Amino acid sequence: MKKLLVIGGLAASAAAIWYVTQRADESANARTPQEGARMVEVAVPADLDAAALAGKTAFEANCASCHGTDAAGRMGVAPPLVHPVYEPGHHGDMAFVMAARQGVRAHHWPFGDMPPVEGVSDADLSAIIAYIRMLQRENGIN
């Protein structure tokens, strides 16, 4: 009888450990964002003026594949540009120009180096920067 109780206790303990381990794995997977998922939520003004629309169009054509729709970043790909790290006092407009023209070494995020963006015009860059700054202001980053 004693052996039966010990075996039953061991079996119950093993089942409990298995159950807790499975639940922990499920919880971890539920909390782990998918590669490419948005990194931040970005509020976009309902009415974009012509300049903002031009910037949005240029951003989508040249930047969104890495930095995500509305500059929200993409998990495992590239950071959000609507983030306090990129506020004008820390990364001025010229930092965006230099990054697009020459690329930039990774220094704030673990995504690796950013390559230069080929084929983006000066006018597109100006519009993109204006669009990013508008998104930042809309989200309380000044």
PDB file of C-alpha atoms in Angstrom:
ATOM      1  CA  MET A   1       0.000   0.000   0.000  1.00  0.00           C
ATOM      2  CA  LYS A   2       2.853   2.310   0.888  1.00  0.00           C
ATOM      3  CA  LYS A   3       4.481   1.689  -2.518  1.00  0.00           C
ATOM      4  CA  LEU A   4       1.212   2.500  -4.243  1.00  0.00           C
ATOM      5  CA  LEU A   5       0.944   5.827  -2.403  1.00  0.00           C
ATOM      6  CA  VAL A   6       4.534   6.740  -3.283  1.00  0.00           C
ATOM      7  CA  ILE A   7       4.032   5.857  -6.968  1.00  0.00           C
ATOM      8  CA  GLY A   8       0.745   7.771  -7.011  1.00  0.00           C
ATOM      9  CA  GLY A   9       2.405  10.781  -5.413  1.00  0.00           C
ATOM     10  CA  LEU A  10       5.245  10.710  -7.940  1.00  0.00           C
ATOM     11  CA  ALA A  11       2.797  10.426 -10.819  1.00  0.00           C
ATOM     12  CA  ALA A  12       0.750  13.353  -9.483  1.00  0.00           C
ATOM     13  CA  SER A  13       3.915  15.416  -9.042  1.00  0.00           C
ATOM     14  CA  ALA A  14       5.071  14.641 -12.589  1.00  0.00           C
ATOM     15  CA  ALA A  15       1.649  15.572 -13.958  1.00  0.00           C
ATOM     16  CA  ALA A  16       1.662  18.839 -12.018  1.00  0.00           C
ATOM     17  CA  ILE A  17       5.153  19.732 -13.254  1.00  0.00           C
ATOM     18  CA  TRP A  18       4.148  18.932 -16.845  1.00  0.00           C
ATOM     19  CA  TYR A  19       1.006  21.072 -16.540  1.00  0.00           C
ATOM     20  CA  VAL A  20       2.845  24.077 -15.063  1.00  0.00           C
ATOM     21  CA  THR A  21       5.585  23.817 -17.716  1.00  0.00           C
ATOM     22  CA  GLN A  22       3.041  23.694 -20.544  1.00  0.00           C
ATOM     23  CA  ARG A  23       1.177  26.722 -19.157  1.00  0.00           C
ATOM     24  CA  ALA A  24       4.430  28.679 -18.802  1.00  0.00           C
ATOM     25  CA  ASP A  25       5.366  27.890 -22.420  1.00  0.00           C
ATOM     26  CA  GLU A  26       1.906  28.933 -23.638  1.00  0.00           C
ATOM     27  CA  SER A  27       2.100  32.191 -21.658  1.00  0.00           C
ATOM     28  CA  ALA A  28       5.570  33.002 -22.978  1.00  0.00           C
ATOM     29  CA  ASN A  29       4.477  32.353 -26.552  1.00  0.00           C
ATOM     30  CA  ALA A  30       1.358  34.476 -26.104  1.00  0.00           C
ATOM     31  CA  ARG A  31       3.483  37.412 -24.894  1.00  0.00           C
ATOM     32  CA  THR A  32       6.251  37.118 -27.499  1.00  0.00           C
ATOM     33  CA  PRO A  33       5.528  39.498 -30.378  1.00  0.00           C
ATOM     34  CA  GLN A  34       5.743  38.095 -33.865  1.00  0.00           C
ATOM     35  CA  GLU A  35       8.631  39.075 -36.138  1.00  0.00           C
ATOM     36  CA  GLY A  36       7.542  42.132 -38.115  1.00  0.00           C
ATOM     37  CA  ALA A  37       4.756  43.105 -35.691  1.00  0.00           C
ATOM     38  CA  ARG A  38       4.199  46.784 -34.862  1.00  0.00           C
ATOM     39  CA  MET A  39       6.370  47.880 -31.958  1.00  0.00           C
ATOM     40  CA  VAL A  40       4.334  50.894 -30.820  1.00  0.00           C
ATOM     41  CA  GLU A  41       0.837  52.226 -31.358  1.00  0.00           C
ATOM     42  CA  VAL A  42       0.845  55.430 -33.383  1.00  0.00           C
ATOM     43  CA  ALA A  43      -1.977  57.969 -33.458  1.00  0.00           C
ATOM     44  CA  VAL A  44      -2.339  59.447 -36.948  1.00  0.00           C
ATOM     45  CA  PRO A  45      -4.276  62.696 -37.474  1.00  0.00           C
ATOM     46  CA  ALA A  46      -7.570  62.159 -39.287  1.00  0.00           C
ATOM     47  CA  ASP A  47      -6.908  64.997 -41.738  1.00  0.00           C
ATOM     48  CA  LEU A  48      -3.510  65.032 -43.412  1.00  0.00           C
ATOM     49  CA  ASP A  49      -2.664  68.117 -45.439  1.00  0.00           C
ATOM     50  CA  ALA A  50      -1.020  67.851 -48.867  1.00  0.00           C
ATOM     51  CA  ALA A  51       2.509  68.030 -47.427  1.00  0.00           C
ATOM     52  CA  ALA A  52       1.792  65.286 -44.888  1.00  0.00           C
ATOM     53  CA  LEU A  53       0.231  63.111 -47.594  1.00  0.00           C
ATOM     54  CA  ALA A  54       3.322  63.560 -49.774  1.00  0.00           C
ATOM     55  CA  GLY A  55       5.509  62.590 -46.812  1.00  0.00           C
ATOM     56  CA  LYS A  56       3.339  59.572 -46.032  1.00  0.00           C
ATOM     57  CA  THR A  57       3.509  58.412 -49.650  1.00  0.00           C
ATOM     58  CA  ALA A  58       7.303  58.821 -49.766  1.00  0.00           C
ATOM     59  CA  PHE A  59       7.668  57.120 -46.368  1.00  0.00           C
ATOM     60  CA  GLU A  60       5.576  54.151 -47.489  1.00  0.00           C
ATOM     61  CA  ALA A  61       7.630  53.809 -50.686  1.00  0.00           C
ATOM     62  CA  ASN A  62      11.064  54.119 -49.057  1.00  0.00           C
ATOM     63  CA  CYS A  63      10.878  53.423 -45.322  1.00  0.00           C
ATOM     64  CA  ALA A  64       7.813  51.445 -44.252  1.00  0.00           C
ATOM     65  CA  SER A  65       9.157  48.063 -45.363  1.00  0.00           C
ATOM     66  CA  CYS A  66      11.603  48.319 -42.456  1.00  0.00           C
ATOM     67  CA  HIS A  67      10.233  50.978 -40.078  1.00  0.00           C
ATOM     68  CA  GLY A  68       6.611  49.865 -40.408  1.00  0.00           C
ATOM     69  CA  THR A  69       3.370  51.572 -41.268  1.00  0.00           C
ATOM     70  CA  ASP A  70       3.197  55.067 -39.742  1.00  0.00           C
ATOM     71  CA  ALA A  71       6.775  54.634 -38.436  1.00  0.00           C
ATOM     72  CA  ALA A  72       5.590  52.232 -35.710  1.00  0.00           C
ATOM     73  CA  GLY A  73       8.645  49.992 -36.155  1.00  0.00           C
ATOM     74  CA  ARG A  74       8.709  46.288 -36.962  1.00  0.00           C
ATOM     75  CA  MET A  75       9.674  43.772 -34.301  1.00  0.00           C
ATOM     76  CA  GLY A  76      12.973  42.153 -35.228  1.00  0.00           C
ATOM     77  CA  VAL A  77      13.388  44.373 -38.306  1.00  0.00           C
ATOM     78  CA  ALA A  78      13.762  48.089 -37.489  1.00  0.00           C
ATOM     79  CA  PRO A  79      12.821  50.511 -34.714  1.00  0.00           C
ATOM     80  CA  PRO A  80       9.854  52.838 -34.476  1.00  0.00           C
ATOM     81  CA  LEU A  81      10.628  56.418 -35.474  1.00  0.00           C
ATOM     82  CA  VAL A  82       7.672  57.615 -33.411  1.00  0.00           C
ATOM     83  CA  HIS A  83       9.657  57.153 -30.221  1.00  0.00           C
ATOM     84  CA  PRO A  84      11.323  59.569 -27.757  1.00  0.00           C
ATOM     85  CA  VAL A  85      14.748  58.366 -28.940  1.00  0.00           C
ATOM     86  CA  TYR A  86      14.109  60.196 -32.225  1.00  0.00           C
ATOM     87  CA  GLU A  87      12.797  63.446 -30.762  1.00  0.00           C
ATOM     88  CA  PRO A  88      14.196  66.522 -32.551  1.00  0.00           C
ATOM     89  CA  GLY A  89      16.466  67.427 -29.631  1.00  0.00           C
ATOM     90  CA  HIS A  90      18.245  64.080 -29.799  1.00  0.00           C
ATOM     91  CA  HIS A  91      18.049  63.202 -33.505  1.00  0.00           C
ATOM     92  CA  GLY A  92      17.727  66.359 -35.541  1.00  0.00           C
ATOM     93  CA  ASP A  93      16.477  66.344 -39.112  1.00  0.00           C
ATOM     94  CA  MET A  94      20.032  66.004 -40.412  1.00  0.00           C
ATOM     95  CA  ALA A  95      20.348  62.673 -38.570  1.00  0.00           C
ATOM     96  CA  PHE A  96      17.535  61.316 -40.751  1.00  0.00           C
ATOM     97  CA  VAL A  97      19.178  62.720 -43.885  1.00  0.00           C
ATOM     98  CA  MET A  98      22.537  61.190 -42.994  1.00  0.00           C
ATOM     99  CA  ALA A  99      20.960  57.823 -42.149  1.00  0.00           C
ATOM    100  CA  ALA A 100      19.127  57.714 -45.476  1.00  0.00           C
ATOM    101  CA  ARG A 101      22.131  58.861 -47.511  1.00  0.00           C
ATOM    102  CA  GLN A 102      24.970  57.001 -45.776  1.00  0.00           C
ATOM    103  CA  GLY A 103      23.317  54.421 -43.581  1.00  0.00           C
ATOM    104  CA  VAL A 104      23.933  54.336 -39.851  1.00  0.00           C
ATOM    105  CA  ARG A 105      25.557  51.972 -37.391  1.00  0.00           C
ATOM    106  CA  ALA A 106      23.259  50.435 -34.802  1.00  0.00           C
ATOM    107  CA  HIS A 107      23.461  52.413 -31.592  1.00  0.00           C
ATOM    108  CA  HIS A 108      20.067  52.530 -29.833  1.00  0.00           C
ATOM    109  CA  TRP A 109      18.407  49.298 -30.911  1.00  0.00           C
ATOM    110  CA  PRO A 110      19.524  45.681 -31.488  1.00  0.00           C
ATOM    111  CA  PHE A 111      18.460  45.533 -35.158  1.00  0.00           C
ATOM    112  CA  GLY A 112      21.854  45.877 -36.758  1.00  0.00           C
ATOM    113  CA  ASP A 113      23.119  48.615 -39.039  1.00  0.00           C
ATOM    114  CA  MET A 114      20.784  50.528 -41.330  1.00  0.00           C
ATOM    115  CA  PRO A 115      21.930  50.533 -44.968  1.00  0.00           C
ATOM    116  CA  PRO A 116      21.667  53.667 -47.112  1.00  0.00           C
ATOM    117  CA  VAL A 117      18.322  54.131 -48.852  1.00  0.00           C
ATOM    118  CA  GLU A 118      18.900  54.075 -52.592  1.00  0.00           C
ATOM    119  CA  GLY A 119      17.006  56.401 -54.925  1.00  0.00           C
ATOM    120  CA  VAL A 120      15.308  58.678 -52.397  1.00  0.00           C
ATOM    121  CA  SER A 121      15.325  62.300 -53.593  1.00  0.00           C
ATOM    122  CA  ASP A 122      16.026  65.374 -51.477  1.00  0.00           C
ATOM    123  CA  ALA A 123      12.371  66.403 -51.881  1.00  0.00           C
ATOM    124  CA  ASP A 124      11.216  62.964 -50.731  1.00  0.00           C
ATOM    125  CA  LEU A 125      13.553  63.104 -47.738  1.00  0.00           C
ATOM    126  CA  SER A 126      12.223  66.513 -46.711  1.00  0.00           C
ATOM    127  CA  ALA A 127       8.648  65.250 -47.017  1.00  0.00           C
ATOM    128  CA  ILE A 128       9.456  62.062 -45.077  1.00  0.00           C
ATOM    129  CA  ILE A 129      11.073  64.014 -42.250  1.00  0.00           C
ATOM    130  CA  ALA A 130       8.107  66.403 -42.090  1.00  0.00           C
ATOM    131  CA  TYR A 131       5.747  63.408 -41.941  1.00  0.00           C
ATOM    132  CA  ILE A 132       7.753  61.735 -39.154  1.00  0.00           C
ATOM    133  CA  ARG A 133       7.861  64.978 -37.155  1.00  0.00           C
ATOM    134  CA  MET A 134       4.091  65.410 -37.593  1.00  0.00           C
ATOM    135  CA  LEU A 135       3.519  61.857 -36.316  1.00  0.00           C
ATOM    136  CA  GLN A 136       5.853  62.491 -33.405  1.00  0.00           C
ATOM    137  CA  ARG A 137       4.016  65.695 -32.416  1.00  0.00           C
ATOM    138  CA  GLU A 138       0.654  63.933 -32.695  1.00  0.00           C
ATOM    139  CA  ASN A 139       2.007  61.337 -30.251  1.00  0.00           C
ATOM    140  CA  GLY A 140       3.439  63.812 -27.739  1.00  0.00           C
ATOM    141  CA  ILE A 141       7.054  63.711 -28.908  1.00  0.00           C
ATOM    142  CA  ASN A 142       8.307  67.253 -29.456  1.00  0.00           C
TER     143      ASN A 142
END
